[in-house]
CSV table of C-alpha atoms and ligand atoms in Angstrom, one decimal:
chain,number,residue,atom,x,y,z
A,300,MET,CA,24.3,-75.9,-86.5
A,301,SER,CA,23.8,-78.6,-83.9
A,302,ALA,CA,26.4,-78.6,-81.2
A,303,LYS,CA,28.9,-81.5,-81.3
A,304,THR,CA,30.4,-83.4,-78.4
A,305,TRP,CA,34.1,-83.2,-77.5
A,306,ARG,CA,34.8,-86.5,-79.3
A,307,GLU,CA,33.5,-85.1,-82.6
A,308,ILE,CA,35.4,-81.8,-83.0
A,309,PRO,CA,39.0,-81.2,-84.2
A,310,ILE,CA,41.4,-80.8,-81.2
A,311,GLY,CA,42.9,-77.4,-80.3
A,312,GLY,CA,40.0,-75.4,-81.6
A,313,ASP,CA,41.2,-75.8,-85.2
A,314,VAL,CA,38.6,-74.7,-87.7
A,315,VAL,CA,39.1,-77.0,-90.7
A,316,ASP,CA,36.3,-76.4,-93.1
A,317,ALA,CA,36.6,-73.4,-95.3
A,318,GLY,CA,33.5,-71.1,-95.6
A,319,ASN,CA,31.7,-72.6,-92.6
A,320,ALA,CA,30.5,-69.2,-91.5
A,321,VAL,CA,27.4,-70.0,-93.6
A,322,GLU,CA,26.4,-72.4,-90.8
A,323,TYR,CA,26.6,-69.7,-88.2
A,324,LYS,CA,23.2,-67.9,-88.2
A,325,THR,CA,24.1,-64.5,-87.0
A,326,GLY,CA,20.5,-63.5,-87.4
A,327,SER,CA,19.7,-64.7,-83.9
A,328,TRP,CA,21.7,-61.8,-82.5
A,329,ARG,CA,19.2,-59.1,-83.8
A,330,THR,CA,17.4,-56.6,-81.6
A,331,PHE,CA,16.8,-54.2,-84.5
A,332,LYS,CA,16.1,-55.1,-88.1
A,333,PRO,CA,16.4,-53.2,-91.3
A,334,VAL,CA,13.3,-53.1,-93.5
A,335,TRP,CA,13.9,-52.6,-97.3
A,336,TYR,CA,11.5,-50.5,-99.4
A,337,PRO,CA,12.1,-51.7,-103.0
A,338,GLU,CA,10.1,-48.9,-104.6
A,339,ARG,CA,12.5,-46.3,-103.1
A,340,CYS,CA,15.7,-48.3,-103.8
A,341,ILE,CA,18.1,-46.8,-106.4
A,342,HIS,CA,20.3,-49.9,-106.4
A,343,CYS,CA,23.5,-48.0,-105.6
A,344,LEU,CA,24.6,-51.2,-103.7
A,345,PHE,CA,26.1,-49.2,-100.8
A,346,CYS,CA,24.2,-51.5,-98.4
A,347,TRP,CA,25.6,-54.6,-100.0
A,348,LEU,CA,29.1,-53.1,-100.0
A,349,TYR,CA,29.1,-52.2,-96.3
A,350,CYS,CA,27.1,-55.0,-94.8
A,351,PRO,CA,29.5,-57.1,-92.7
A,352,GLU,CA,27.5,-60.3,-93.4
A,353,PRO,CA,26.3,-61.8,-96.6
A,354,ALA,CA,22.8,-60.5,-95.8
A,355,ILE,CA,22.0,-58.1,-98.6
A,356,LEU,CA,20.8,-60.3,-101.4
A,357,VAL,CA,21.7,-59.1,-104.9
A,358,GLU,CA,20.7,-60.5,-108.3
A,359,ASP,CA,21.9,-59.1,-111.6
A,360,GLY,CA,23.3,-56.0,-109.9
A,361,LYS,CA,20.1,-55.2,-108.1
A,362,VAL,CA,19.1,-55.6,-104.5
A,363,VAL,CA,16.3,-58.2,-104.1
A,364,GLY,CA,16.0,-58.5,-100.4
A,365,ILE,CA,17.6,-59.1,-97.0
A,366,ASP,CA,18.6,-62.5,-95.7
A,367,TYR,CA,17.4,-62.4,-92.1
A,368,ASP,CA,19.2,-65.6,-91.3
A,369,PHE,CA,22.4,-63.6,-91.4
A,370,CYS,CA,21.4,-60.0,-90.9
A,371,LYS,CA,22.5,-59.2,-87.3
A,372,GLY,CA,20.7,-55.9,-87.2
A,373,CYS,CA,23.8,-53.7,-86.9
A,374,GLY,CA,22.2,-50.9,-88.9
A,375,ILE,CA,25.2,-50.1,-91.1
A,376,CYS,CA,23.1,-50.5,-94.3
A,377,VAL,CA,20.5,-48.1,-93.0
A,378,LYS,CA,23.3,-45.6,-92.2
A,379,GLU,CA,24.9,-46.0,-95.6
A,380,CYS,CA,21.7,-45.9,-97.7
A,381,PRO,CA,21.7,-42.4,-99.4
A,382,ASP,CA,19.4,-39.9,-97.7
A,383,LYS,CA,17.6,-39.1,-100.9
A,384,ALA,CA,16.7,-42.8,-101.4
A,385,HIS,CA,15.9,-43.6,-97.8
A,386,ALA,CA,15.2,-47.2,-98.9
A,387,LEU,CA,16.1,-48.8,-95.6
A,388,GLU,CA,14.7,-48.2,-92.1
A,389,LEU,CA,15.7,-49.7,-88.8
A,390,VAL,CA,12.8,-51.0,-86.7
A,391,ARG,CA,12.8,-52.8,-83.4
A,392,GLU,CA,12.7,-56.6,-83.6
A,393,LYS,CA,9.5,-58.0,-82.3
B,34,MET,CA,77.8,-96.3,-80.0
B,35,GLY,CA,78.0,-92.7,-79.1
B,36,LYS,CA,80.7,-90.9,-77.2
B,37,VAL,CA,81.5,-89.7,-73.7
B,38,MET,CA,81.6,-86.0,-73.2
B,39,ALA,CA,82.2,-83.7,-70.2
B,40,LEU,CA,79.2,-81.3,-70.4
B,41,THR,CA,77.2,-79.1,-68.1
B,42,GLY,CA,73.5,-79.6,-67.9
B,43,ASN,CA,72.9,-76.6,-70.1
B,44,GLU,CA,75.4,-77.9,-72.7
B,45,ALA,CA,73.9,-81.4,-72.5
B,46,VAL,CA,70.5,-80.0,-73.4
B,47,ALA,CA,72.0,-77.8,-76.1
B,48,GLU,CA,73.7,-80.9,-77.5
B,49,ALA,CA,70.5,-82.8,-77.6
B,50,MET,CA,68.9,-79.9,-79.4
B,51,ARG,CA,71.7,-79.8,-81.9
B,52,GLN,CA,71.1,-83.5,-82.6
B,53,ILE,CA,67.3,-83.0,-82.8
B,54,ASN,CA,67.9,-80.2,-85.2
B,55,PRO,CA,64.5,-78.5,-84.8
B,56,ASP,CA,63.1,-76.4,-87.6
B,57,VAL,CA,62.6,-73.3,-85.4
B,58,VAL,CA,64.1,-72.3,-82.0
B,59,ALA,CA,63.3,-69.0,-80.3
B,60,ALA,CA,65.9,-67.7,-77.8
B,61,TYR,CA,65.9,-65.1,-75.1
B,62,PRO,CA,68.5,-65.1,-72.3
B,63,ILE,CA,67.8,-65.5,-68.6
B,64,THR,CA,70.0,-66.9,-65.8
B,65,PRO,CA,70.6,-69.8,-65.4
B,66,GLN,CA,69.3,-70.9,-68.8
B,67,THR,CA,71.4,-68.4,-70.8
B,68,GLU,CA,74.2,-70.7,-71.6
B,69,LEU,CA,71.9,-73.3,-73.0
B,70,MET,CA,70.8,-71.0,-75.8
B,71,HIS,CA,74.2,-69.5,-76.0
B,72,LYS,CA,75.6,-72.9,-76.9
B,73,PHE,CA,72.8,-73.7,-79.3
B,74,ALA,CA,73.3,-70.3,-81.0
B,75,GLU,CA,77.0,-71.3,-81.4
B,76,TYR,CA,75.9,-74.5,-83.2
B,77,HIS,CA,73.7,-72.4,-85.3
B,78,ALA,CA,76.4,-69.9,-86.2
B,79,ASP,CA,78.7,-72.8,-87.0
B,80,GLY,CA,76.2,-74.2,-89.4
B,81,LEU,CA,75.7,-77.4,-87.5
B,82,VAL,CA,71.9,-77.1,-87.5
B,83,ASN,CA,69.4,-76.1,-90.1
B,84,THR,CA,67.3,-74.4,-87.5
B,85,GLU,CA,65.7,-71.0,-88.0
B,86,LEU,CA,67.0,-69.3,-84.9
B,87,VAL,CA,64.7,-66.4,-83.9
B,88,LEU,CA,66.2,-63.9,-81.4
B,89,VAL,CA,63.3,-62.2,-79.7
B,90,GLU,CA,62.8,-59.3,-77.3
B,91,SER,CA,61.2,-61.2,-74.4
B,92,GLU,CA,60.1,-64.6,-73.2
B,93,HIS,CA,56.5,-63.8,-74.1
B,94,SER,CA,57.7,-63.3,-77.6
B,95,ALA,CA,60.0,-66.4,-77.5
B,96,LEU,CA,57.1,-68.7,-76.8
B,97,SER,CA,54.8,-66.8,-79.1
B,98,ALA,CA,57.3,-67.3,-81.9
B,99,VAL,CA,57.5,-71.0,-81.1
B,100,VAL,CA,53.7,-71.2,-81.1
B,101,GLY,CA,53.5,-69.5,-84.5
B,102,ALA,CA,56.2,-71.8,-85.9
B,103,SER,CA,54.6,-74.9,-84.5
B,104,ALA,CA,51.2,-74.0,-85.9
B,105,ALA,CA,52.9,-73.4,-89.3
B,106,GLY,CA,54.1,-77.0,-89.1
B,107,ALA,CA,57.6,-76.6,-87.7
B,108,ARG,CA,59.2,-78.7,-84.9
B,109,ALA,CA,59.9,-75.9,-82.5
B,110,MET,CA,61.7,-75.5,-79.2
B,111,THR,CA,62.8,-72.9,-76.7
B,112,ALA,CA,64.2,-72.8,-73.1
B,113,THR,CA,63.7,-70.5,-70.1
B,114,SER,CA,63.9,-70.1,-66.4
B,115,ALA,CA,61.9,-68.6,-63.5
B,116,ASN,CA,60.8,-65.0,-64.3
B,117,GLY,CA,61.1,-65.8,-68.0
B,118,LEU,CA,58.7,-68.6,-67.7
B,119,ALA,CA,56.4,-66.3,-65.7
B,120,LEU,CA,56.5,-63.8,-68.5
B,121,MET,CA,55.5,-66.6,-70.9
B,122,TRP,CA,52.5,-67.4,-68.8
B,123,GLU,CA,49.7,-66.5,-71.2
B,124,ILE,CA,51.4,-68.3,-74.0
B,125,VAL,CA,52.2,-71.3,-71.8
B,126,TYR,CA,48.5,-72.0,-71.6
B,127,ILE,CA,47.9,-71.2,-75.3
B,128,THR,CA,50.6,-73.7,-76.4
B,129,ALA,CA,48.8,-76.5,-74.6
B,130,SER,CA,45.3,-75.3,-75.6
B,131,LEU,CA,46.3,-75.2,-79.3
B,132,ARG,CA,47.7,-78.8,-78.9
B,133,LEU,CA,51.1,-77.8,-80.2
B,134,PRO,CA,53.8,-80.4,-79.4
B,135,VAL,CA,56.5,-77.9,-78.4
B,136,VAL,CA,59.4,-78.9,-76.2
B,137,MET,CA,60.9,-76.4,-73.8
B,138,ALA,CA,63.7,-76.8,-71.3
B,139,VAL,CA,63.1,-75.1,-68.0
B,140,VAL,CA,66.2,-74.6,-66.0
B,141,ASN,CA,64.6,-74.4,-62.6
B,142,ARG,CA,65.2,-71.2,-60.7
B,143,ALA,CA,63.3,-69.5,-57.8
B,144,LEU,CA,60.7,-67.0,-58.8
B,145,SER,CA,61.1,-63.5,-57.5
B,146,GLY,CA,61.0,-61.9,-55.1
B,147,PRO,CA,63.2,-61.0,-53.4
B,148,ILE,CA,65.1,-61.7,-56.5
B,149,ASN,CA,67.1,-64.9,-56.6
B,150,ILE,CA,68.8,-66.7,-59.4
B,151,HIS,CA,69.3,-70.1,-57.8
B,152,CYS,CA,67.4,-73.3,-57.9
B,153,ASP,CA,64.0,-74.2,-56.7
B,154,HIS,CA,60.9,-75.5,-58.4
B,155,SER,CA,58.6,-72.6,-57.9
B,156,ASP,CA,58.8,-71.7,-61.6
B,157,ALA,CA,57.8,-75.0,-63.1
B,158,MET,CA,55.3,-75.6,-60.3
B,159,GLY,CA,53.5,-72.4,-61.3
B,160,CYS,CA,52.5,-74.1,-64.5
B,161,ARG,CA,51.7,-77.5,-63.2
B,162,ASP,CA,48.1,-77.0,-64.2
B,163,SER,CA,48.7,-75.4,-67.6
B,164,GLY,CA,48.4,-78.5,-69.7
B,165,TRP,CA,52.1,-79.2,-70.3
B,166,LEU,CA,53.7,-82.5,-69.4
B,167,GLN,CA,56.6,-82.1,-67.0
B,168,LEU,CA,59.6,-84.3,-66.8
B,169,TYR,CA,62.1,-83.6,-64.0
B,170,SER,CA,65.7,-84.6,-64.5
B,171,GLU,CA,67.9,-86.1,-61.7
B,172,ASN,CA,71.1,-85.3,-63.5
B,173,SER,CA,72.4,-83.9,-66.7
B,174,GLN,CA,72.4,-87.2,-68.5
B,175,GLU,CA,68.7,-87.5,-67.8
B,176,ALA,CA,68.2,-83.9,-68.9
B,177,TYR,CA,69.9,-84.8,-72.2
B,178,ASP,CA,67.9,-88.1,-72.6
B,179,ASN,CA,64.6,-86.4,-71.5
B,180,THR,CA,65.0,-83.7,-74.1
B,181,ILE,CA,65.3,-86.3,-76.9
B,182,MET,CA,62.4,-88.4,-75.5
B,183,ALA,CA,60.2,-85.3,-75.0
B,184,VAL,CA,60.1,-84.7,-78.8
B,185,ARG,CA,58.6,-88.1,-79.4
B,186,ILE,CA,56.2,-87.8,-76.4
B,187,ALA,CA,54.9,-84.4,-77.3
B,188,GLU,CA,54.3,-85.3,-81.0
B,189,HIS,CA,52.6,-88.6,-80.3
B,190,PRO,CA,49.1,-88.5,-81.9
B,191,ASP,CA,47.5,-89.6,-78.6
B,192,VAL,CA,49.1,-86.8,-76.7
B,193,LEU,CA,49.8,-83.6,-78.9
B,194,LEU,CA,50.7,-81.6,-75.9
B,195,PRO,CA,53.8,-79.5,-75.1
B,196,VAL,CA,56.5,-81.0,-72.8
B,197,MET,CA,58.6,-79.2,-70.3
B,198,VAL,CA,62.0,-80.8,-69.5
B,199,THR,CA,63.3,-79.4,-66.2
B,200,LEU,CA,66.8,-79.4,-64.8
B,201,ASP,CA,67.9,-77.9,-61.5
B,202,GLY,CA,69.4,-74.4,-62.1
B,203,PHE,CA,73.2,-74.3,-61.4
B,204,ILE,CA,73.1,-77.6,-59.5
B,205,LEU,CA,72.8,-79.3,-62.9
B,206,SER,CA,72.8,-76.5,-65.4
B,207,HIS,CA,76.3,-75.3,-64.5
B,208,THR,CA,77.9,-78.5,-63.2
B,209,MET,CA,80.0,-80.6,-65.5
B,210,GLU,CA,79.2,-84.2,-65.7
B,211,ARG,CA,80.2,-87.2,-67.7
B,212,ILE,CA,77.5,-87.5,-70.3
B,213,ASP,CA,77.0,-90.4,-72.7
B,214,VAL,CA,76.1,-88.7,-76.0
B,215,LEU,CA,74.4,-90.6,-78.7
B,216,GLU,CA,75.4,-90.5,-82.3
B,217,ASP,CA,73.7,-87.8,-84.3
B,218,HIS,CA,72.0,-90.4,-86.6
B,219,GLU,CA,70.7,-92.3,-83.6
B,220,VAL,CA,69.0,-89.2,-82.2
B,221,ARG,CA,67.6,-88.3,-85.6
B,222,ASP,CA,66.4,-91.8,-86.1
B,223,PHE,CA,64.8,-91.9,-82.7
B,224,VAL,CA,62.9,-88.6,-83.0
B,225,GLY,CA,62.1,-89.2,-86.7
B,226,GLU,CA,60.8,-86.8,-89.2
B,227,TYR,CA,58.2,-84.4,-87.8
B,228,LYS,CA,54.8,-84.8,-89.4
B,229,PRO,CA,52.5,-82.1,-88.0
B,230,ARG,CA,48.8,-83.0,-87.8
B,231,ARG,CA,48.1,-79.7,-89.5
B,232,ALA,CA,50.3,-77.0,-90.9
B,233,LEU,CA,49.4,-73.4,-91.8
B,234,LEU,CA,52.1,-73.6,-94.5
B,235,ASP,CA,50.2,-76.5,-96.1
B,236,VAL,CA,48.2,-74.3,-98.4
B,237,GLU,CA,46.3,-77.2,-99.9
B,238,HIS,CA,44.6,-77.7,-96.5
B,239,PRO,CA,43.9,-74.3,-95.1
B,240,PHE,CA,42.6,-74.1,-91.5
B,241,THR,CA,42.1,-71.5,-88.8
B,242,VAL,CA,44.2,-71.6,-85.6
B,243,GLY,CA,43.1,-70.2,-82.3
B,244,PRO,CA,39.6,-68.9,-83.2
B,245,LEU,CA,37.2,-67.4,-80.6
B,246,ASP,CA,35.8,-70.2,-78.6
B,247,LEU,CA,33.0,-69.1,-76.3
B,248,THR,CA,30.3,-70.8,-74.3
B,249,ASP,CA,29.6,-73.2,-77.1
B,250,TYR,CA,32.9,-75.2,-77.5
B,251,TYR,CA,35.5,-74.0,-75.0
B,252,PHE,CA,34.4,-76.6,-72.5
B,253,GLU,CA,34.7,-79.4,-75.1
B,254,HIS,CA,38.2,-78.3,-76.0
B,255,LYS,CA,39.3,-78.5,-72.4
B,256,ARG,CA,37.8,-82.0,-72.1
B,257,GLN,CA,39.9,-83.0,-75.1
B,258,GLN,CA,43.0,-81.6,-73.4
B,259,MET,CA,42.3,-83.8,-70.4
B,260,GLU,CA,42.1,-86.7,-72.8
B,261,GLY,CA,45.5,-86.0,-74.2
B,262,MET,CA,46.9,-85.8,-70.7
B,263,ALA,CA,45.2,-89.1,-69.8
B,264,HIS,CA,47.0,-90.8,-72.7
B,265,ALA,CA,50.3,-89.2,-71.9
B,266,GLU,CA,51.3,-91.6,-69.1
B,267,ALA,CA,51.2,-94.7,-71.3
B,268,VAL,CA,53.1,-92.8,-74.1
B,269,VAL,CA,55.8,-91.6,-71.7
B,270,GLU,CA,56.2,-95.2,-70.5
B,271,ALA,CA,56.3,-96.6,-74.1
B,272,VAL,CA,58.8,-94.0,-75.4
B,273,SER,CA,61.0,-94.4,-72.3
B,274,ARG,CA,60.9,-98.2,-72.8
B,275,GLU,CA,61.9,-97.8,-76.5
B,276,PHE,CA,64.7,-95.4,-75.5
B,277,GLY,CA,66.0,-98.0,-73.0
B,278,GLU,CA,65.8,-100.8,-75.5
B,279,ARG,CA,67.7,-98.9,-78.1
B,280,PHE,CA,70.3,-97.0,-76.0
B,281,GLY,CA,70.5,-99.0,-72.8
B,282,ARG,CA,69.5,-96.2,-70.4
B,283,HIS,CA,66.2,-97.1,-68.8
B,284,TYR,CA,63.7,-94.6,-67.5
B,285,ASP,CA,60.1,-94.7,-66.3
B,286,THR,CA,57.5,-92.3,-65.0
B,287,VAL,CA,58.8,-93.0,-61.5
B,288,GLU,CA,61.8,-94.8,-60.2
B,289,GLU,CA,61.7,-97.1,-57.3
B,290,TYR,CA,65.1,-97.2,-55.5
B,291,GLN,CA,65.5,-99.8,-52.8
B,292,LEU,CA,61.9,-99.4,-52.3
B,293,GLU,CA,60.4,-102.9,-52.4
B,294,ASP,CA,61.2,-104.0,-48.8
B,295,ALA,CA,61.6,-100.5,-47.4
B,296,GLU,CA,59.7,-99.6,-44.3
B,297,VAL,CA,60.2,-95.8,-44.7
B,298,ALA,CA,60.8,-93.8,-47.8
B,299,ILE,CA,61.5,-90.4,-49.3
B,300,VAL,CA,59.8,-89.0,-52.4
B,301,ALA,CA,62.0,-86.6,-54.4
B,302,MET,CA,62.3,-84.9,-57.8
B,303,GLY,CA,65.2,-83.5,-59.7
B,304,SER,CA,68.8,-83.5,-58.5
B,305,THR,CA,67.7,-84.2,-54.8
B,306,ALA,CA,66.7,-87.7,-55.9
B,307,GLY,CA,70.4,-88.3,-56.6
B,308,THR,CA,71.5,-87.0,-53.2
B,309,SER,CA,68.8,-89.2,-51.6
B,310,LYS,CA,70.1,-92.3,-53.4
B,311,GLU,CA,73.5,-91.7,-51.7
B,312,VAL,CA,71.8,-91.6,-48.3
B,313,VAL,CA,69.7,-94.6,-49.0
B,314,ASP,CA,72.8,-96.6,-49.9
B,315,GLU,CA,74.6,-95.5,-46.8
B,316,LEU,CA,71.6,-96.4,-44.5
B,317,ARG,CA,71.1,-99.6,-46.3
B,318,GLN,CA,74.7,-100.6,-45.6
B,319,ALA,CA,73.9,-100.0,-41.9
B,320,GLY,CA,71.0,-102.5,-42.4
B,321,GLU,CA,68.1,-100.0,-42.4
B,322,LYS,CA,65.1,-100.6,-44.6
B,323,VAL,CA,64.9,-97.3,-46.3
B,324,GLY,CA,64.1,-96.4,-49.9
B,325,LEU,CA,63.4,-93.7,-52.4
B,326,LEU,CA,60.7,-93.0,-54.9
B,327,LYS,CA,61.8,-90.6,-57.6
B,328,ILE,CA,59.1,-88.9,-59.6
B,329,ARG,CA,60.4,-88.2,-63.1
B,330,MET,CA,57.0,-87.4,-64.6
B,331,PHE,CA,55.2,-84.9,-62.5
B,332,ARG,CA,52.6,-84.0,-65.1
B,333,PRO,CA,50.5,-86.0,-65.7
B,334,PHE,CA,50.9,-87.2,-62.1
B,335,PRO,CA,51.3,-91.0,-62.1
B,336,TYR,CA,48.8,-91.6,-59.3
B,337,ASP,CA,48.5,-95.4,-59.7
B,338,ARG,CA,52.3,-95.9,-59.9
B,339,ILE,CA,52.9,-93.8,-56.8
B,340,ARG,CA,50.1,-95.5,-54.8
B,341,ASN,CA,51.3,-98.9,-55.6
B,342,ALA,CA,54.9,-98.1,-54.9
B,343,LEU,CA,54.2,-96.5,-51.5
B,344,ARG,CA,51.2,-98.4,-50.1
B,345,GLY,CA,52.1,-100.5,-47.1
B,346,LYS,CA,55.1,-98.4,-46.1
B,347,LYS,CA,55.1,-97.2,-42.5
B,348,ALA,CA,56.0,-93.6,-43.1
B,349,VAL,CA,56.9,-91.5,-46.2
B,350,ALA,CA,58.4,-88.0,-46.4
B,351,VAL,CA,57.7,-86.0,-49.6
B,352,LEU,CA,60.3,-83.4,-50.4
B,353,ASP,CA,59.1,-80.2,-52.1
B,354,ARG,CA,61.4,-77.6,-53.5
B,355,ALA,CA,58.5,-75.1,-53.8
B,356,VAL,CA,55.8,-73.7,-51.6
B,357,ALA,CA,52.2,-73.7,-52.5
B,358,PHE,CA,51.2,-70.8,-50.4
B,359,GLY,CA,48.0,-71.2,-48.6
B,360,SER,CA,47.8,-74.9,-49.5
B,361,TYR,CA,48.0,-77.9,-47.2
B,362,GLY,CA,51.7,-78.5,-48.0
B,363,GLY,CA,54.1,-78.4,-51.0
B,364,PRO,CA,52.7,-79.2,-54.5
B,365,VAL,CA,54.2,-82.7,-54.7
B,366,TYR,CA,53.0,-83.5,-51.2
B,367,THR,CA,49.3,-82.5,-51.8
B,368,ASP,CA,49.3,-84.7,-54.9
B,369,VAL,CA,50.8,-87.7,-53.1
B,370,ARG,CA,48.3,-87.3,-50.3
B,371,ALA,CA,45.4,-87.1,-52.7
B,372,THR,CA,46.7,-90.4,-54.2
B,373,PHE,CA,46.1,-92.1,-50.8
B,374,TYR,CA,42.6,-90.7,-50.0
B,375,GLY,CA,40.5,-93.7,-48.9
B,376,VAL,CA,43.3,-96.2,-49.3
B,377,SER,CA,43.5,-98.5,-46.3
B,378,ASP,CA,47.2,-99.3,-46.2
B,379,ALA,CA,48.3,-95.7,-46.8
B,380,PRO,CA,51.6,-94.7,-45.1
B,381,VAL,CA,51.9,-91.8,-42.7
B,382,LEU,CA,52.8,-89.0,-45.1
B,383,VAL,CA,54.8,-86.0,-44.0
B,384,ASN,CA,56.2,-83.1,-46.0
B,385,TYR,CA,59.5,-81.3,-46.1
B,386,ILE,CA,59.9,-78.0,-47.8
B,387,TYR,CA,63.6,-77.6,-48.7
B,388,GLY,CA,66.1,-75.8,-50.9
B,389,LEU,CA,64.2,-72.6,-51.7
B,390,GLY,CA,66.2,-70.1,-53.5
B,391,GLY,CA,69.1,-72.6,-54.0
B,392,ARG,CA,69.6,-73.3,-50.3
B,393,ASP,CA,71.8,-76.4,-50.2
B,394,ILE,CA,70.2,-79.8,-49.5
B,395,THR,CA,72.9,-82.1,-48.1
B,396,PRO,CA,72.9,-85.8,-47.2
B,397,ALA,CA,72.7,-84.7,-43.5
B,398,HIS,CA,69.3,-83.1,-44.2
B,399,ILE,CA,68.1,-86.2,-45.8
B,400,ARG,CA,69.3,-88.3,-42.9
B,401,THR,CA,67.3,-86.0,-40.6
B,402,ALA,CA,64.2,-86.7,-42.7
B,403,PHE,CA,64.8,-90.5,-42.4
B,404,ASP,CA,65.4,-90.1,-38.7
B,405,GLN,CA,61.9,-88.6,-38.3
B,406,LEU,CA,60.4,-91.3,-40.5
B,407,LYS,CA,62.0,-94.0,-38.4
B,408,SER,CA,60.7,-92.4,-35.3
B,409,ILE,CA,57.2,-92.2,-36.7
B,410,ALA,CA,57.4,-95.8,-37.8
B,411,ARG,CA,58.4,-96.8,-34.2
B,412,THR,CA,56.0,-94.6,-32.2
B,413,GLY,CA,53.2,-93.9,-34.6
B,414,ARG,CA,53.5,-90.2,-33.5
B,415,VAL,CA,53.9,-87.4,-36.0
B,416,GLU,CA,55.7,-84.3,-34.5
B,417,THR,CA,55.5,-82.1,-37.6
B,418,LEU,CA,53.4,-82.8,-40.7
B,419,VAL,CA,54.9,-80.1,-42.8
B,420,GLY,CA,58.5,-79.3,-41.9
B,421,PHE,CA,61.5,-77.8,-43.3
B,422,LEU,CA,65.0,-78.9,-44.2
B,423,GLY,CA,67.8,-76.4,-44.1
B,424,LEU,CA,65.8,-73.5,-42.7
B,425,ARG,CA,67.2,-71.5,-39.9
B,426,ASP,CA,64.5,-71.9,-37.3
C,630,SF4,S1,21.6,-54.5,-90.4
C,630,SF4,FE1,23.7,-54.9,-90.6
C,630,SF4,S2,23.8,-57.1,-91.0
C,630,SF4,FE2,21.7,-56.5,-91.4
C,630,SF4,S3,21.6,-56.1,-93.6
C,630,SF4,FE3,22.1,-54.2,-92.6
C,630,SF4,S4,24.3,-54.0,-92.6
C,630,SF4,FE4,23.8,-56.1,-93.0
C,631,SF4,S1,21.9,-48.5,-100.1
C,631,SF4,FE1,19.7,-48.0,-100.1
C,631,SF4,S2,19.4,-47.3,-102.2
C,631,SF4,FE2,21.4,-48.2,-102.2
C,631,SF4,S3,21.0,-50.3,-102.9
C,631,SF4,FE3,20.9,-50.3,-100.6
C,631,SF4,S4,18.8,-50.1,-100.2
C,631,SF4,FE4,19.0,-49.5,-102.3
């Protein structure tokens, strides 16, 4: 999202476009990142449920990956992934 | 057209509010404002307004309720004084930042402490930099008229900033005056129907109010507020002109009284402008070239108007009913001085602090100020740059 001048934005800080969070790439916040191991995943979707961003990508009821544009590295998915599956690991961002 | 009524300043503003018939009013009592809302609540109880009257538990809540109502799309008003205004502080800034065209009467009273309920301008002066427009009233007629004009000014698309209408506590708020009251339909016609630029209750056009605004956009939003302020002066002029054309009472951002050929002049705001006019008349009758500049609009400060009105005078005294502790002089004085930086025909500018905590300011005090000005004009010598009127010294 390119920063706009004071002449171009709505006054008063009003946010007028619905769903504009998509333009805000929270991925830039990351110091740790979750790595997903598809072979260990049981597709319980706990990670998708708990992730505070739209970062767990799901197709037809199955996890297909992580959207690193939005994953901010909070580690909640890693914490929620069942121990017996252990399909997510948190590694330091390089 | 209209009728003549005997009203106190508080009643006059309440009467204006009844005629404006705002969508939402929040009320919390504080001396000397209490009777204003008391009167309005009476109108509400009698079914004379359609207003949603919100009785809150503090002034912080009063202005918060008004902010919420205004963001929802309502024409919203409140009133306060002194410590009540101080308790609103956080929300005072938020109202202006969110660009909500709220109108609030401030019945001027000294800020504590020691505690004092009488008039000075320390309350309103505390928010001179908050992004609200400030209109000072010389008398209750003007407080009534200012309240009506303020609605139009605040809601003007070039401005969209809140407006404070001030009137001197007790001196105006509790003193009965002859007031020319307009017809209800004239007021309703003048203020018109409120069309908010955005309304939270407009579910077809959802938006977010007051989001987190960090290093990326806060600066730009402040710049926009400055722009609203920059446009306000012309809007105040235009709305005042229209009011004058329609109702025959003429106002401007400043009023020049016997000023054109005056050699020395006083600058005053609020009810003291009225007292000063009496003294000017008296001295004029004695053949002295004295005048008055009344500042009606203190924010935005009408720099050009003030410079043009006072340049070439020999000596000018600025009267301040507030102290700006640690500053060069009173708040009005420092602004007037700034107006003349680098101006070649600037007058000698002196300052008088007066009337703190409701201390009387009499014609004799104002004559004293004119005496000093005349002496400066004669000798070119300034004895005291920042002096006092009515202080036991
Ligand atoms: S680390 Fe946080 S943001 Fe990233 S995918 Fe996991 S839960 Fe979502
Ligand atoms: S929580 Fe773990 S096992 Fe469950 S879907 Fe997510 S990655 Fe797969």
